[in-house]
Amino acid sequence: MDTSTATSLWDELIGTQPDPDLWVVLATLVAALAIVVPHALWRVSRNAITIAHEGGHGLVALLTGRQLTGIRLHSDTSGLTVSRGKPHGLGMILTAAAGYTAPPLLGLGGAALLATGRITLLLWLATALLVAMLVMIRNAYGALTVVLTGGTFVVVSWLAGPQVQAAFAYAVVWFLLVGGVRPAFELQAKRVRGGAGDSDADQLSRLTHVPAGLWLFLFHAVSLCSLIGGGRWLLEV
């Protein structure tokens, strides 16, 4: 790659792209709701939320100095992230808290990028994170899920036109914001029925001696505030 090509790619990466029309923003919101609200579609689309959930655990584990040993994604949309380090302390607490908060916070960060017109940067960052996560996947279904998701980002980033890229980016961010709300309510429903005894909220309760219900409240607060804040940014086109 010569210098001019590298410079061109860099300029494209950090540059801004035109905002889509308002109808595109609203249409992508409707599309996100259409695959999150119906249970049948949610059973499939939730896999993408699981990628973000487990990726959040893995990223924070690394940032807090823990040794990330592997991530597994399962066909029932559950997942498992394994890291080594002290079984207590701030690093373990932050790692456990990162799962349910990761999808909405990623959506909020994506909304911030789109609000400044950085559509290409968003798509490339998402692709880079998926590639990094793929290295740590330890089962076939997880690898297939991440490859298909990452491949979609690559195809859109390199082959699609600016309008398609913009619509795709907005759809992804809306999906993270809207889809990031539902898992906490699902966890709450399971706990009411006496299930999910080893959930992230319950693990955090054992680590901090803070009731699991308060951790669940935190998950709700983060997801709903991210949806409200990110939604306002996305609608300011």
PDB file of C-alpha atoms in Angstrom:
ATOM      1  CA  MET A   1       0.000   0.000   0.000  1.00  0.00           C
ATOM      2  CA  ASP A   2       1.536   3.311  -1.051  1.00  0.00           C
ATOM      3  CA  THR A   3       1.461   6.503   0.968  1.00  0.00           C
ATOM      4  CA  SER A   4      -1.329   8.134  -1.033  1.00  0.00           C
ATOM      5  CA  THR A   5      -3.596   5.106  -0.591  1.00  0.00           C
ATOM      6  CA  ALA A   6      -2.920   4.965   3.136  1.00  0.00           C
ATOM      7  CA  THR A   7      -3.616   8.691   3.439  1.00  0.00           C
ATOM      8  CA  SER A   8      -6.863   8.306   1.505  1.00  0.00           C
ATOM      9  CA  LEU A   9      -8.022   5.470   3.744  1.00  0.00           C
ATOM     10  CA  TRP A  10      -7.123   7.439   6.864  1.00  0.00           C
ATOM     11  CA  ASP A  11      -8.983  10.509   5.639  1.00  0.00           C
ATOM     12  CA  GLU A  12     -12.024   8.351   4.893  1.00  0.00           C
ATOM     13  CA  LEU A  13     -11.832   6.751   8.326  1.00  0.00           C
ATOM     14  CA  ILE A  14     -11.655   9.944  10.373  1.00  0.00           C
ATOM     15  CA  GLY A  15     -13.744  12.061   8.009  1.00  0.00           C
ATOM     16  CA  THR A  16     -17.438  12.731   8.238  1.00  0.00           C
ATOM     17  CA  GLN A  17     -20.236  11.525   5.996  1.00  0.00           C
ATOM     18  CA  PRO A  18     -23.607  13.179   5.293  1.00  0.00           C
ATOM     19  CA  ASP A  19     -26.448  12.432   7.685  1.00  0.00           C
ATOM     20  CA  PRO A  20     -29.267  10.334   6.223  1.00  0.00           C
ATOM     21  CA  ASP A  21     -32.745  11.761   5.801  1.00  0.00           C
ATOM     22  CA  LEU A  22     -35.011  11.673   8.838  1.00  0.00           C
ATOM     23  CA  TRP A  23     -37.215   9.039   7.233  1.00  0.00           C
ATOM     24  CA  VAL A  24     -34.202   6.691   7.056  1.00  0.00           C
ATOM     25  CA  VAL A  25     -33.502   7.211  10.753  1.00  0.00           C
ATOM     26  CA  LEU A  26     -37.137   6.490  11.621  1.00  0.00           C
ATOM     27  CA  ALA A  27     -37.281   3.503   9.275  1.00  0.00           C
ATOM     28  CA  THR A  28     -34.213   1.945  10.902  1.00  0.00           C
ATOM     29  CA  LEU A  29     -35.788   2.489  14.324  1.00  0.00           C
ATOM     30  CA  VAL A  30     -38.915   0.664  13.167  1.00  0.00           C
ATOM     31  CA  ALA A  31     -36.741  -2.121  11.758  1.00  0.00           C
ATOM     32  CA  ALA A  32     -34.912  -2.470  15.081  1.00  0.00           C
ATOM     33  CA  LEU A  33     -38.213  -2.656  16.968  1.00  0.00           C
ATOM     34  CA  ALA A  34     -39.497  -5.214  14.470  1.00  0.00           C
ATOM     35  CA  ILE A  35     -36.690  -7.662  15.274  1.00  0.00           C
ATOM     36  CA  VAL A  36     -36.557  -7.001  19.019  1.00  0.00           C
ATOM     37  CA  VAL A  37     -40.216  -6.958  20.077  1.00  0.00           C
ATOM     38  CA  PRO A  38     -41.620 -10.133  18.419  1.00  0.00           C
ATOM     39  CA  HIS A  39     -40.452 -13.161  20.389  1.00  0.00           C
ATOM     40  CA  ALA A  40     -39.801 -15.339  17.328  1.00  0.00           C
ATOM     41  CA  LEU A  41     -37.451 -12.814  15.719  1.00  0.00           C
ATOM     42  CA  TRP A  42     -35.874 -11.917  19.049  1.00  0.00           C
ATOM     43  CA  ARG A  43     -34.780 -15.522  19.550  1.00  0.00           C
ATOM     44  CA  VAL A  44     -32.559 -15.080  16.493  1.00  0.00           C
ATOM     45  CA  SER A  45     -31.534 -11.435  16.753  1.00  0.00           C
ATOM     46  CA  ARG A  46     -30.622 -11.831  20.423  1.00  0.00           C
ATOM     47  CA  ASN A  47     -27.457 -13.611  19.265  1.00  0.00           C
ATOM     48  CA  ALA A  48     -26.055 -10.221  18.295  1.00  0.00           C
ATOM     49  CA  ILE A  49     -26.809  -8.841  21.748  1.00  0.00           C
ATOM     50  CA  THR A  50     -25.055 -11.852  23.251  1.00  0.00           C
ATOM     51  CA  ILE A  51     -21.967 -11.039  21.188  1.00  0.00           C
ATOM     52  CA  ALA A  52     -21.932  -7.536  22.666  1.00  0.00           C
ATOM     53  CA  HIS A  53     -22.712  -8.883  26.166  1.00  0.00           C
ATOM     54  CA  GLU A  54     -19.861 -11.408  26.213  1.00  0.00           C
ATOM     55  CA  GLY A  55     -17.576  -8.991  24.394  1.00  0.00           C
ATOM     56  CA  GLY A  56     -18.192  -6.503  27.201  1.00  0.00           C
ATOM     57  CA  HIS A  57     -17.171  -9.069  29.799  1.00  0.00           C
ATOM     58  CA  GLY A  58     -14.035  -9.896  27.811  1.00  0.00           C
ATOM     59  CA  LEU A  59     -12.972  -6.315  27.111  1.00  0.00           C
ATOM     60  CA  VAL A  60     -13.350  -5.169  30.706  1.00  0.00           C
ATOM     61  CA  ALA A  61     -11.545  -8.282  31.940  1.00  0.00           C
ATOM     62  CA  LEU A  62      -8.562  -7.309  29.805  1.00  0.00           C
ATOM     63  CA  LEU A  63      -8.740  -3.636  30.790  1.00  0.00           C
ATOM     64  CA  THR A  64      -8.708  -4.538  34.484  1.00  0.00           C
ATOM     65  CA  GLY A  65      -5.683  -6.781  34.147  1.00  0.00           C
ATOM     66  CA  ARG A  66      -7.378 -10.151  34.129  1.00  0.00           C
ATOM     67  CA  GLN A  67      -6.303 -12.921  31.757  1.00  0.00           C
ATOM     68  CA  LEU A  68      -9.030 -13.632  29.221  1.00  0.00           C
ATOM     69  CA  THR A  69      -8.974 -17.346  28.388  1.00  0.00           C
ATOM     70  CA  GLY A  70     -11.991 -17.733  26.136  1.00  0.00           C
ATOM     71  CA  ILE A  71     -15.523 -16.822  25.081  1.00  0.00           C
ATOM     72  CA  ARG A  72     -18.285 -19.240  24.112  1.00  0.00           C
ATOM     73  CA  LEU A  73     -21.571 -18.349  22.392  1.00  0.00           C
ATOM     74  CA  HIS A  74     -24.403 -20.877  22.402  1.00  0.00           C
ATOM     75  CA  SER A  75     -27.359 -21.471  20.095  1.00  0.00           C
ATOM     76  CA  ASP A  76     -29.830 -20.696  22.902  1.00  0.00           C
ATOM     77  CA  THR A  77     -28.354 -17.134  22.894  1.00  0.00           C
ATOM     78  CA  SER A  78     -26.548 -17.691  26.180  1.00  0.00           C
ATOM     79  CA  GLY A  79     -22.810 -17.201  26.475  1.00  0.00           C
ATOM     80  CA  LEU A  80     -19.832 -17.672  28.755  1.00  0.00           C
ATOM     81  CA  THR A  81     -16.701 -15.592  29.197  1.00  0.00           C
ATOM     82  CA  VAL A  82     -13.872 -17.106  31.229  1.00  0.00           C
ATOM     83  CA  SER A  83     -11.032 -15.054  32.678  1.00  0.00           C
ATOM     84  CA  ARG A  84      -8.322 -15.725  35.227  1.00  0.00           C
ATOM     85  CA  GLY A  85      -7.365 -13.530  38.131  1.00  0.00           C
ATOM     86  CA  LYS A  86      -8.466 -12.806  41.650  1.00  0.00           C
ATOM     87  CA  PRO A  87     -11.988 -14.164  42.254  1.00  0.00           C
ATOM     88  CA  HIS A  88     -12.872 -10.939  44.040  1.00  0.00           C
ATOM     89  CA  GLY A  89     -11.977  -7.264  43.963  1.00  0.00           C
ATOM     90  CA  LEU A  90     -12.729  -4.341  41.658  1.00  0.00           C
ATOM     91  CA  GLY A  91     -11.564  -6.063  38.471  1.00  0.00           C
ATOM     92  CA  MET A  92     -13.902  -8.998  38.989  1.00  0.00           C
ATOM     93  CA  ILE A  93     -16.799  -6.696  39.893  1.00  0.00           C
ATOM     94  CA  LEU A  94     -16.342  -4.518  36.817  1.00  0.00           C
ATOM     95  CA  THR A  95     -16.008  -7.588  34.600  1.00  0.00           C
ATOM     96  CA  ALA A  96     -19.241  -9.077  35.934  1.00  0.00           C
ATOM     97  CA  ALA A  97     -21.076  -5.758  35.592  1.00  0.00           C
ATOM     98  CA  ALA A  98     -19.963  -5.248  31.992  1.00  0.00           C
ATOM     99  CA  GLY A  99     -22.219  -7.848  30.363  1.00  0.00           C
ATOM    100  CA  TYR A 100     -25.708  -6.366  30.602  1.00  0.00           C
ATOM    101  CA  THR A 101     -24.385  -2.818  30.322  1.00  0.00           C
ATOM    102  CA  ALA A 102     -22.214  -3.405  27.240  1.00  0.00           C
ATOM    103  CA  PRO A 103     -24.887  -3.508  24.471  1.00  0.00           C
ATOM    104  CA  PRO A 104     -26.648  -0.259  25.466  1.00  0.00           C
ATOM    105  CA  LEU A 105     -23.354   1.523  26.150  1.00  0.00           C
ATOM    106  CA  LEU A 106     -22.010   0.411  22.776  1.00  0.00           C
ATOM    107  CA  GLY A 107     -25.220   1.736  21.265  1.00  0.00           C
ATOM    108  CA  LEU A 108     -24.742   5.028  23.082  1.00  0.00           C
ATOM    109  CA  GLY A 109     -21.159   5.282  21.831  1.00  0.00           C
ATOM    110  CA  GLY A 110     -22.327   4.458  18.323  1.00  0.00           C
ATOM    111  CA  ALA A 111     -24.998   7.147  18.534  1.00  0.00           C
ATOM    112  CA  ALA A 112     -22.342   9.651  19.570  1.00  0.00           C
ATOM    113  CA  LEU A 113     -20.271   8.770  16.500  1.00  0.00           C
ATOM    114  CA  LEU A 114     -23.279   9.004  14.179  1.00  0.00           C
ATOM    115  CA  ALA A 115     -24.247  12.342  15.698  1.00  0.00           C
ATOM    116  CA  THR A 116     -20.908  13.688  14.458  1.00  0.00           C
ATOM    117  CA  GLY A 117     -21.297  12.068  11.020  1.00  0.00           C
ATOM    118  CA  ARG A 118     -18.604   9.417  11.491  1.00  0.00           C
ATOM    119  CA  ILE A 119     -20.398   6.519   9.826  1.00  0.00           C
ATOM    120  CA  THR A 120     -17.284   4.918   8.329  1.00  0.00           C
ATOM    121  CA  LEU A 121     -15.412   5.086  11.630  1.00  0.00           C
ATOM    122  CA  LEU A 122     -18.310   3.334  13.358  1.00  0.00           C
ATOM    123  CA  LEU A 123     -18.384   0.510  10.815  1.00  0.00           C
ATOM    124  CA  TRP A 124     -14.625  -0.024  10.930  1.00  0.00           C
ATOM    125  CA  LEU A 125     -14.461   0.065  14.723  1.00  0.00           C
ATOM    126  CA  ALA A 126     -17.252  -2.502  14.941  1.00  0.00           C
ATOM    127  CA  THR A 127     -15.424  -4.738  12.468  1.00  0.00           C
ATOM    128  CA  ALA A 128     -12.173  -4.448  14.429  1.00  0.00           C
ATOM    129  CA  LEU A 129     -13.898  -5.372  17.692  1.00  0.00           C
ATOM    130  CA  LEU A 130     -15.518  -8.410  16.075  1.00  0.00           C
ATOM    131  CA  VAL A 131     -12.186  -9.570  14.650  1.00  0.00           C
ATOM    132  CA  ALA A 132     -10.549  -9.179  18.062  1.00  0.00           C
ATOM    133  CA  MET A 133     -13.378 -11.134  19.684  1.00  0.00           C
ATOM    134  CA  LEU A 134     -13.113 -13.921  17.127  1.00  0.00           C
ATOM    135  CA  VAL A 135      -9.596 -14.672  18.362  1.00  0.00           C
ATOM    136  CA  MET A 136     -11.006 -15.523  21.789  1.00  0.00           C
ATOM    137  CA  ILE A 137     -14.000 -17.615  20.669  1.00  0.00           C
ATOM    138  CA  ARG A 138     -13.685 -21.225  21.787  1.00  0.00           C
ATOM    139  CA  ASN A 139     -16.621 -23.019  20.129  1.00  0.00           C
ATOM    140  CA  ALA A 140     -17.826 -23.551  16.572  1.00  0.00           C
ATOM    141  CA  TYR A 141     -21.238 -21.916  16.943  1.00  0.00           C
ATOM    142  CA  GLY A 142     -19.668 -18.837  18.483  1.00  0.00           C
ATOM    143  CA  ALA A 143     -17.087 -18.605  15.711  1.00  0.00           C
ATOM    144  CA  LEU A 144     -19.764 -18.953  13.035  1.00  0.00           C
ATOM    145  CA  THR A 145     -21.913 -16.259  14.639  1.00  0.00           C
ATOM    146  CA  VAL A 146     -19.057 -13.777  14.920  1.00  0.00           C
ATOM    147  CA  VAL A 147     -17.773 -14.515  11.391  1.00  0.00           C
ATOM    148  CA  LEU A 148     -21.226 -13.967   9.872  1.00  0.00           C
ATOM    149  CA  THR A 149     -21.713 -10.761  11.844  1.00  0.00           C
ATOM    150  CA  GLY A 150     -18.254  -9.447  11.045  1.00  0.00           C
ATOM    151  CA  GLY A 151     -18.604 -10.469   7.406  1.00  0.00           C
ATOM    152  CA  THR A 152     -21.755  -8.393   7.132  1.00  0.00           C
ATOM    153  CA  PHE A 153     -19.893  -5.338   8.410  1.00  0.00           C
ATOM    154  CA  VAL A 154     -17.031  -5.942   5.975  1.00  0.00           C
ATOM    155  CA  VAL A 155     -19.364  -6.294   2.971  1.00  0.00           C
ATOM    156  CA  VAL A 156     -21.289  -3.147   3.864  1.00  0.00           C
ATOM    157  CA  SER A 157     -18.114  -1.165   4.632  1.00  0.00           C
ATOM    158  CA  TRP A 158     -16.360  -2.047   1.380  1.00  0.00           C
ATOM    159  CA  LEU A 159     -19.057  -2.725  -1.198  1.00  0.00           C
ATOM    160  CA  ALA A 160     -22.145  -0.704  -0.253  1.00  0.00           C
ATOM    161  CA  GLY A 161     -22.760   2.894  -1.211  1.00  0.00           C
ATOM    162  CA  PRO A 162     -22.884   5.776   1.285  1.00  0.00           C
ATOM    163  CA  GLN A 163     -26.676   5.678   1.693  1.00  0.00           C
ATOM    164  CA  VAL A 164     -26.708   1.946   2.413  1.00  0.00           C
ATOM    165  CA  GLN A 165     -23.817   2.328   4.844  1.00  0.00           C
ATOM    166  CA  ALA A 166     -25.647   5.080   6.681  1.00  0.00           C
ATOM    167  CA  ALA A 167     -28.878   3.075   6.918  1.00  0.00           C
ATOM    168  CA  PHE A 168     -26.986  -0.006   8.110  1.00  0.00           C
ATOM    169  CA  ALA A 169     -25.056   1.968  10.735  1.00  0.00           C
ATOM    170  CA  TYR A 170     -28.222   3.571  12.101  1.00  0.00           C
ATOM    171  CA  ALA A 171     -30.011   0.195  12.140  1.00  0.00           C
ATOM    172  CA  VAL A 172     -27.154  -1.387  14.107  1.00  0.00           C
ATOM    173  CA  VAL A 173     -27.064   1.400  16.683  1.00  0.00           C
ATOM    174  CA  TRP A 174     -30.846   1.425  17.101  1.00  0.00           C
ATOM    175  CA  PHE A 175     -30.724  -2.344  17.544  1.00  0.00           C
ATOM    176  CA  LEU A 176     -28.100  -2.093  20.300  1.00  0.00           C
ATOM    177  CA  LEU A 177     -30.064   0.634  22.065  1.00  0.00           C
ATOM    178  CA  VAL A 178     -33.467  -1.052  21.797  1.00  0.00           C
ATOM    179  CA  GLY A 179     -32.183  -4.613  22.127  1.00  0.00           C
ATOM    180  CA  GLY A 180     -30.043  -3.611  25.088  1.00  0.00           C
ATOM    181  CA  VAL A 181     -33.191  -2.900  27.120  1.00  0.00           C
ATOM    182  CA  ARG A 182     -34.922  -6.273  26.809  1.00  0.00           C
ATOM    183  CA  PRO A 183     -32.352  -8.626  28.454  1.00  0.00           C
ATOM    184  CA  ALA A 184     -32.605  -6.906  31.836  1.00  0.00           C
ATOM    185  CA  PHE A 185     -36.380  -7.343  31.805  1.00  0.00           C
ATOM    186  CA  GLU A 186     -35.935 -10.985  30.832  1.00  0.00           C
ATOM    187  CA  LEU A 187     -33.528 -11.475  33.716  1.00  0.00           C
ATOM    188  CA  GLN A 188     -35.982  -9.793  36.073  1.00  0.00           C
ATOM    189  CA  ALA A 189     -38.758 -12.136  34.945  1.00  0.00           C
ATOM    190  CA  LYS A 190     -36.544 -15.182  35.465  1.00  0.00           C
ATOM    191  CA  ARG A 191     -35.615 -14.072  38.970  1.00  0.00           C
ATOM    192  CA  VAL A 192     -39.285 -13.529  39.847  1.00  0.00           C
ATOM    193  CA  ARG A 193     -39.904 -17.144  38.834  1.00  0.00           C
ATOM    194  CA  GLY A 194     -37.004 -18.276  41.006  1.00  0.00           C
ATOM    195  CA  GLY A 195     -34.588 -18.913  38.129  1.00  0.00           C
ATOM    196  CA  ALA A 196     -31.266 -17.408  36.996  1.00  0.00           C
ATOM    197  CA  GLY A 197     -29.662 -18.014  40.375  1.00  0.00           C
ATOM    198  CA  ASP A 198     -26.191 -17.669  38.871  1.00  0.00           C
ATOM    199  CA  SER A 199     -26.926 -14.583  36.778  1.00  0.00           C
ATOM    200  CA  ASP A 200     -24.568 -11.615  36.549  1.00  0.00           C
ATOM    201  CA  ALA A 201     -26.707  -9.772  39.113  1.00  0.00           C
ATOM    202  CA  ASP A 202     -26.456 -12.652  41.569  1.00  0.00           C
ATOM    203  CA  GLN A 203     -22.723 -13.010  41.031  1.00  0.00           C
ATOM    204  CA  LEU A 204     -22.331  -9.279  41.666  1.00  0.00           C
ATOM    205  CA  SER A 205     -24.412  -9.625  44.809  1.00  0.00           C
ATOM    206  CA  ARG A 206     -22.064 -12.300  46.126  1.00  0.00           C
ATOM    207  CA  LEU A 207     -19.024 -10.217  45.201  1.00  0.00           C
ATOM    208  CA  THR A 208     -20.249  -6.954  46.743  1.00  0.00           C
ATOM    209  CA  HIS A 209     -22.884  -7.992  49.318  1.00  0.00           C
ATOM    210  CA  VAL A 210     -25.234  -5.586  47.540  1.00  0.00           C
ATOM    211  CA  PRO A 211     -28.676  -7.091  46.789  1.00  0.00           C
ATOM    212  CA  ALA A 212     -29.030  -8.521  43.298  1.00  0.00           C
ATOM    213  CA  GLY A 213     -32.138  -6.387  42.835  1.00  0.00           C
ATOM    214  CA  LEU A 214     -30.039  -3.230  43.057  1.00  0.00           C
ATOM    215  CA  TRP A 215     -27.673  -4.534  40.397  1.00  0.00           C
ATOM    216  CA  LEU A 216     -30.673  -5.341  38.249  1.00  0.00           C
ATOM    217  CA  PHE A 217     -31.870  -1.767  38.792  1.00  0.00           C
ATOM    218  CA  LEU A 218     -28.460  -0.583  37.559  1.00  0.00           C
ATOM    219  CA  PHE A 219     -28.826  -2.677  34.392  1.00  0.00           C
ATOM    220  CA  HIS A 220     -32.257  -1.136  33.799  1.00  0.00           C
ATOM    221  CA  ALA A 221     -30.979   2.383  34.443  1.00  0.00           C
ATOM    222  CA  VAL A 222     -28.023   2.053  32.077  1.00  0.00           C
ATOM    223  CA  SER A 223     -30.068   0.544  29.251  1.00  0.00           C
ATOM    224  CA  LEU A 224     -32.981   2.965  29.504  1.00  0.00           C
ATOM    225  CA  CYS A 225     -30.796   6.057  29.898  1.00  0.00           C
ATOM    226  CA  SER A 226     -28.668   4.929  26.940  1.00  0.00           C
ATOM    227  CA  LEU A 227     -31.798   4.462  24.836  1.00  0.00           C
ATOM    228  CA  ILE A 228     -33.101   7.905  25.730  1.00  0.00           C
ATOM    229  CA  GLY A 229     -29.771   9.686  25.286  1.00  0.00           C
ATOM    230  CA  GLY A 230     -28.731   7.786  22.181  1.00  0.00           C
ATOM    231  CA  GLY A 231     -32.166   8.144  20.649  1.00  0.00           C
ATOM    232  CA  ARG A 232     -32.043  11.898  21.037  1.00  0.00           C
ATOM    233  CA  TRP A 233     -28.672  12.014  19.267  1.00  0.00           C
ATOM    234  CA  LEU A 234     -29.860   9.810  16.419  1.00  0.00           C
ATOM    235  CA  LEU A 235     -33.005  11.864  15.854  1.00  0.00           C
ATOM    236  CA  GLU A 236     -31.091  15.139  15.666  1.00  0.00           C
ATOM    237  CA  VAL A 237     -30.365  14.810  11.943  1.00  0.00           C
TER     238      VAL A 237
END
